[in-house]
Tab-separated table of C-alpha atoms in Angstrom:
chain	number	residue	atom	x	y	z
I	247	UNK	CA	0.000	0.000	0.000
I	248	UNK	CA	1.122	3.572	-0.674
I	249	UNK	CA	0.662	6.866	1.111
I	250	UNK	CA	-1.959	8.759	-0.942
I	251	UNK	CA	-0.114	12.111	-0.908
I	252	UNK	CA	3.299	10.817	-1.878
I	253	UNK	CA	4.810	8.584	-4.511
I	254	UNK	CA	8.059	8.230	-2.572
I	255	UNK	CA	6.749	6.549	0.579
I	256	UNK	CA	5.652	2.951	0.175
I	257	UNK	CA	4.673	0.679	3.055
I	258	UNK	CA	4.516	-3.055	2.487
I	259	UNK	CA	2.941	-5.394	5.035
I	260	UNK	CA	5.207	-8.143	6.256
I	261	UNK	CA	6.739	-9.823	9.262
I	262	UNK	CA	9.914	-11.545	10.261
I	263	UNK	CA	12.626	-11.807	12.850
I	264	UNK	CA	14.933	-8.848	13.369
I	265	UNK	CA	18.606	-9.837	13.743
I	266	UNK	CA	20.192	-8.835	17.025
I	267	UNK	CA	22.803	-6.842	15.092
I	268	UNK	CA	20.027	-4.513	13.877
I	269	UNK	CA	18.695	-3.734	17.359
I	270	UNK	CA	19.687	-0.442	18.983
I	271	UNK	CA	18.867	1.472	22.144
I	272	UNK	CA	18.045	5.192	21.945
I	273	UNK	CA	18.250	7.758	24.733
I	274	UNK	CA	17.618	11.504	24.497
I	275	UNK	CA	18.981	14.088	26.906
I	276	UNK	CA	18.909	17.865	27.186
I	277	UNK	CA	22.007	19.785	26.085
I	278	UNK	CA	22.276	21.137	29.621
I	279	UNK	CA	23.357	17.663	30.762
I	280	UNK	CA	25.906	16.998	28.025
I	281	UNK	CA	28.908	18.020	30.129
I	282	UNK	CA	30.051	15.077	32.263
I	283	UNK	CA	27.050	13.048	31.070
I	284	UNK	CA	27.226	9.419	32.240
I	285	UNK	CA	24.207	8.154	30.297
I	286	UNK	CA	26.189	5.671	28.204
I	287	UNK	CA	28.208	4.171	31.049
I	288	UNK	CA	25.093	3.979	33.230
I	289	UNK	CA	23.279	1.935	30.572
I	290	UNK	CA	26.008	-0.669	29.951
I	291	UNK	CA	24.780	-3.234	32.565
I	292	UNK	CA	21.262	-3.183	31.107
I	293	UNK	CA	22.576	-3.375	27.561
I	294	UNK	CA	24.783	-6.322	28.566
I	295	UNK	CA	21.684	-8.257	29.587
I	296	UNK	CA	19.987	-7.470	26.302
I	297	UNK	CA	23.146	-7.913	24.212
I	298	UNK	CA	22.333	-4.778	22.223
I	299	UNK	CA	25.359	-3.807	20.088
I	300	UNK	CA	24.407	-0.217	19.197
I	301	UNK	CA	23.514	2.760	21.381
I	302	UNK	CA	22.238	6.083	20.037
I	303	UNK	CA	22.550	9.156	22.248
I	304	UNK	CA	20.856	12.377	21.114
I	305	UNK	CA	20.972	15.780	22.808
I	306	UNK	CA	18.275	18.391	22.259
I	307	UNK	CA	17.987	22.134	22.866
I	308	UNK	CA	14.438	22.773	24.095
I	309	UNK	CA	13.129	19.913	21.985
I	310	UNK	CA	15.175	20.692	18.866
I	311	UNK	CA	17.616	17.997	17.738
I	312	UNK	CA	20.580	18.708	15.454
I	313	UNK	CA	22.342	16.018	13.435
I	314	UNK	CA	25.717	16.809	14.984
I	315	UNK	CA	24.290	16.139	18.448
I	316	UNK	CA	23.155	12.615	17.557
I	317	UNK	CA	25.862	9.991	18.052
I	318	UNK	CA	25.769	6.288	17.202
I	319	UNK	CA	28.001	4.200	19.473
I	320	UNK	CA	29.160	0.653	18.760
I	321	UNK	CA	29.273	-0.672	22.316
I	322	UNK	CA	30.353	-4.281	21.759
I	323	UNK	CA	33.765	-3.621	23.297
I	324	UNK	CA	32.198	-1.671	26.192
I	325	UNK	CA	29.878	-4.585	26.962
I	326	UNK	CA	32.747	-7.091	26.782
I	327	UNK	CA	34.875	-4.962	29.119
I	328	UNK	CA	31.998	-4.569	31.597
I	329	UNK	CA	31.522	-8.343	31.615
I	330	UNK	CA	35.217	-8.952	32.281
I	331	UNK	CA	35.309	-6.311	35.016
I	332	UNK	CA	32.262	-7.853	36.720
I	333	UNK	CA	33.023	-11.521	36.112
I	334	UNK	CA	32.268	-12.693	39.643
I	335	UNK	CA	28.961	-10.836	39.814
I	336	UNK	CA	28.000	-12.192	36.389
I	337	UNK	CA	28.666	-15.749	37.574
I	338	UNK	CA	26.480	-15.168	40.637
I	339	UNK	CA	23.745	-13.692	38.465
I	340	UNK	CA	23.784	-16.691	36.105
I	341	UNK	CA	23.627	-19.092	39.054
I	342	UNK	CA	20.685	-17.161	40.518
I	343	UNK	CA	18.757	-17.246	37.233
I	344	UNK	CA	19.300	-21.004	36.950
I	345	UNK	CA	18.246	-21.545	40.568
I	346	UNK	CA	14.998	-19.641	39.988
I	347	UNK	CA	14.438	-21.523	36.721
I	348	UNK	CA	14.905	-24.893	38.443
I	349	UNK	CA	12.489	-23.881	41.202
I	350	UNK	CA	9.827	-22.811	38.691
I	351	UNK	CA	10.044	-26.170	36.933
I	352	UNK	CA	9.137	-27.883	40.215
I	353	UNK	CA	5.904	-25.914	40.648
I	354	UNK	CA	2.587	-27.109	39.247
I	355	UNK	CA	1.779	-23.736	37.669
I	356	UNK	CA	5.257	-23.376	36.122
I	357	UNK	CA	5.290	-19.714	37.122
I	358	UNK	CA	6.064	-17.664	40.216
I	359	UNK	CA	6.512	-14.064	41.283
I	360	UNK	CA	10.003	-12.933	42.234
I	361	UNK	CA	10.128	-10.008	44.631
I	362	UNK	CA	13.067	-8.231	46.195
I	363	UNK	CA	12.973	-6.139	49.348
I	364	UNK	CA	16.033	-4.449	50.750
I	365	UNK	CA	17.107	-6.181	53.920
I	366	UNK	CA	15.102	-9.352	53.300
I	367	UNK	CA	16.465	-10.518	49.958
I	368	UNK	CA	14.575	-12.269	47.184
I	369	UNK	CA	11.166	-13.794	47.778
I	370	UNK	CA	9.633	-16.450	45.521
I	371	UNK	CA	5.851	-16.416	45.732
I	372	UNK	CA	2.964	-18.276	44.186
I	373	UNK	CA	0.695	-16.010	42.191
I	374	UNK	CA	-2.730	-15.272	43.602
I	375	UNK	CA	-5.962	-16.027	41.815
I	376	UNK	CA	-6.971	-13.743	38.970
I	377	UNK	CA	-3.460	-12.650	37.994
I	378	UNK	CA	-3.174	-12.403	34.229
I	379	UNK	CA	-0.298	-14.311	32.606
I	380	UNK	CA	2.722	-12.327	31.473
I	381	UNK	CA	2.618	-13.813	27.971
I	382	UNK	CA	-0.447	-14.487	25.806
I	383	UNK	CA	-1.298	-18.151	25.207
I	384	UNK	CA	-0.157	-18.015	21.572
I	385	UNK	CA	3.293	-16.699	22.482
I	386	UNK	CA	3.610	-19.122	25.400
I	387	UNK	CA	2.896	-22.037	23.069
I	388	UNK	CA	5.415	-20.697	20.565
I	389	UNK	CA	8.178	-20.508	23.169
I	390	UNK	CA	7.302	-23.967	24.490
I	391	UNK	CA	7.588	-25.364	20.980
I	392	UNK	CA	11.043	-23.884	20.478
I	393	UNK	CA	12.503	-25.201	23.707
I	394	UNK	CA	13.299	-28.718	24.841
I	395	UNK	CA	11.975	-28.916	28.440
I	396	UNK	CA	14.634	-31.509	29.302
I	397	UNK	CA	17.502	-29.272	28.287
I	398	UNK	CA	18.481	-26.454	30.630
I	399	UNK	CA	20.263	-23.308	29.621
I	400	UNK	CA	23.807	-24.086	28.579
I	401	UNK	CA	26.362	-22.058	30.476
I	402	UNK	CA	29.781	-22.127	28.956
I	403	UNK	CA	33.137	-20.749	29.960
I	404	UNK	CA	35.388	-19.714	27.115
I	405	UNK	CA	38.798	-20.638	28.453
I	406	UNK	CA	40.586	-18.618	25.783
I	407	UNK	CA	38.917	-15.284	26.404
I	408	UNK	CA	37.714	-15.817	29.963
I	409	UNK	CA	34.278	-14.629	28.881
I	410	UNK	CA	31.038	-16.463	29.518
I	411	UNK	CA	28.183	-17.235	27.165
I	412	UNK	CA	24.587	-18.075	28.039
I	413	UNK	CA	23.110	-20.120	25.213
I	414	UNK	CA	19.366	-20.780	25.416
I	415	UNK	CA	18.832	-21.024	21.676
I	416	UNK	CA	17.245	-17.586	21.446
I	417	UNK	CA	18.247	-13.986	21.925
I	418	UNK	CA	15.784	-13.471	24.750
I	419	UNK	CA	15.089	-10.084	26.281
I	420	UNK	CA	14.553	-10.406	30.011
I	421	UNK	CA	15.426	-6.891	31.183
I	422	UNK	CA	12.920	-4.222	32.204
I	423	UNK	CA	13.510	-0.875	30.573
I	424	UNK	CA	14.222	1.870	33.100
I	425	UNK	CA	11.598	4.031	31.431
I	426	UNK	CA	8.858	1.470	32.154
I	427	UNK	CA	9.498	0.813	35.840
I	428	UNK	CA	7.089	3.499	37.019
I	429	UNK	CA	4.478	2.915	34.313
I	430	UNK	CA	0.887	3.071	35.541
I	431	UNK	CA	-1.683	1.802	33.050
I	432	UNK	CA	-4.438	3.820	34.748
I	433	UNK	CA	-2.591	7.130	34.722
I	434	UNK	CA	-2.834	9.865	32.112
I	435	UNK	CA	-0.331	9.120	29.396
I	436	UNK	CA	2.395	11.763	29.280
I	437	UNK	CA	5.173	10.817	26.914
I	438	UNK	CA	7.327	13.888	27.554
I	439	UNK	CA	7.725	13.400	31.326
I	440	UNK	CA	6.362	16.955	31.633
I	441	UNK	CA	2.972	18.522	31.007
I	442	UNK	CA	1.786	17.191	27.665
I	443	UNK	CA	0.279	20.587	26.818
I	444	UNK	CA	2.832	22.964	28.327
I	445	UNK	CA	6.143	21.103	27.995
I	446	UNK	CA	8.887	23.458	26.880
I	447	UNK	CA	11.734	21.014	27.425
I	448	UNK	CA	13.003	23.050	30.346
I	449	UNK	CA	15.803	20.608	31.102
I	450	UNK	CA	14.645	19.792	34.632
I	451	UNK	CA	13.835	16.174	33.764
I	452	UNK	CA	16.144	13.509	32.355
I	453	UNK	CA	14.677	13.852	28.864
């Protein structure tokens, strides 16, 4: 199908898997925060989990973006260095994920809630009645069909590089975006983090 007012824009329906190499993460920040900005380094742990190779950082001046203030970073080496620098913590994290996975497999429902409270540690809880599943039935069935239930995640140590690889057959995304942590489905949607009607990109927020 084509856009009626233009002969240059053509949209074709289709679907397919997007290669991990084509995935990027985008963050925007006000120019007032450009000096000594730590946005990229702060995002590396989250991007390590997602194995996203490209990071785009764009600075704006009261909502106006200029091409020279948009930078595309190849962060493969940054992610590899972070992993090496945090090798012991990564090993603990992998062991924790496997422990939770093994526990879930022993439950009848095959699902639990994981909750963390400072001072008390992690809590594994059975979901109460009426809680909607995280994934729709169609997607759940698709994942179940792609995985062998008798084969756990393969955790390998690369003795040559000292780096670790988690191979579950898929490039799964199990991180929660920082921007979604405080999302409230019942609240008024405000995509600028300011007043939707009066936002002047004052620079007081992180956007």
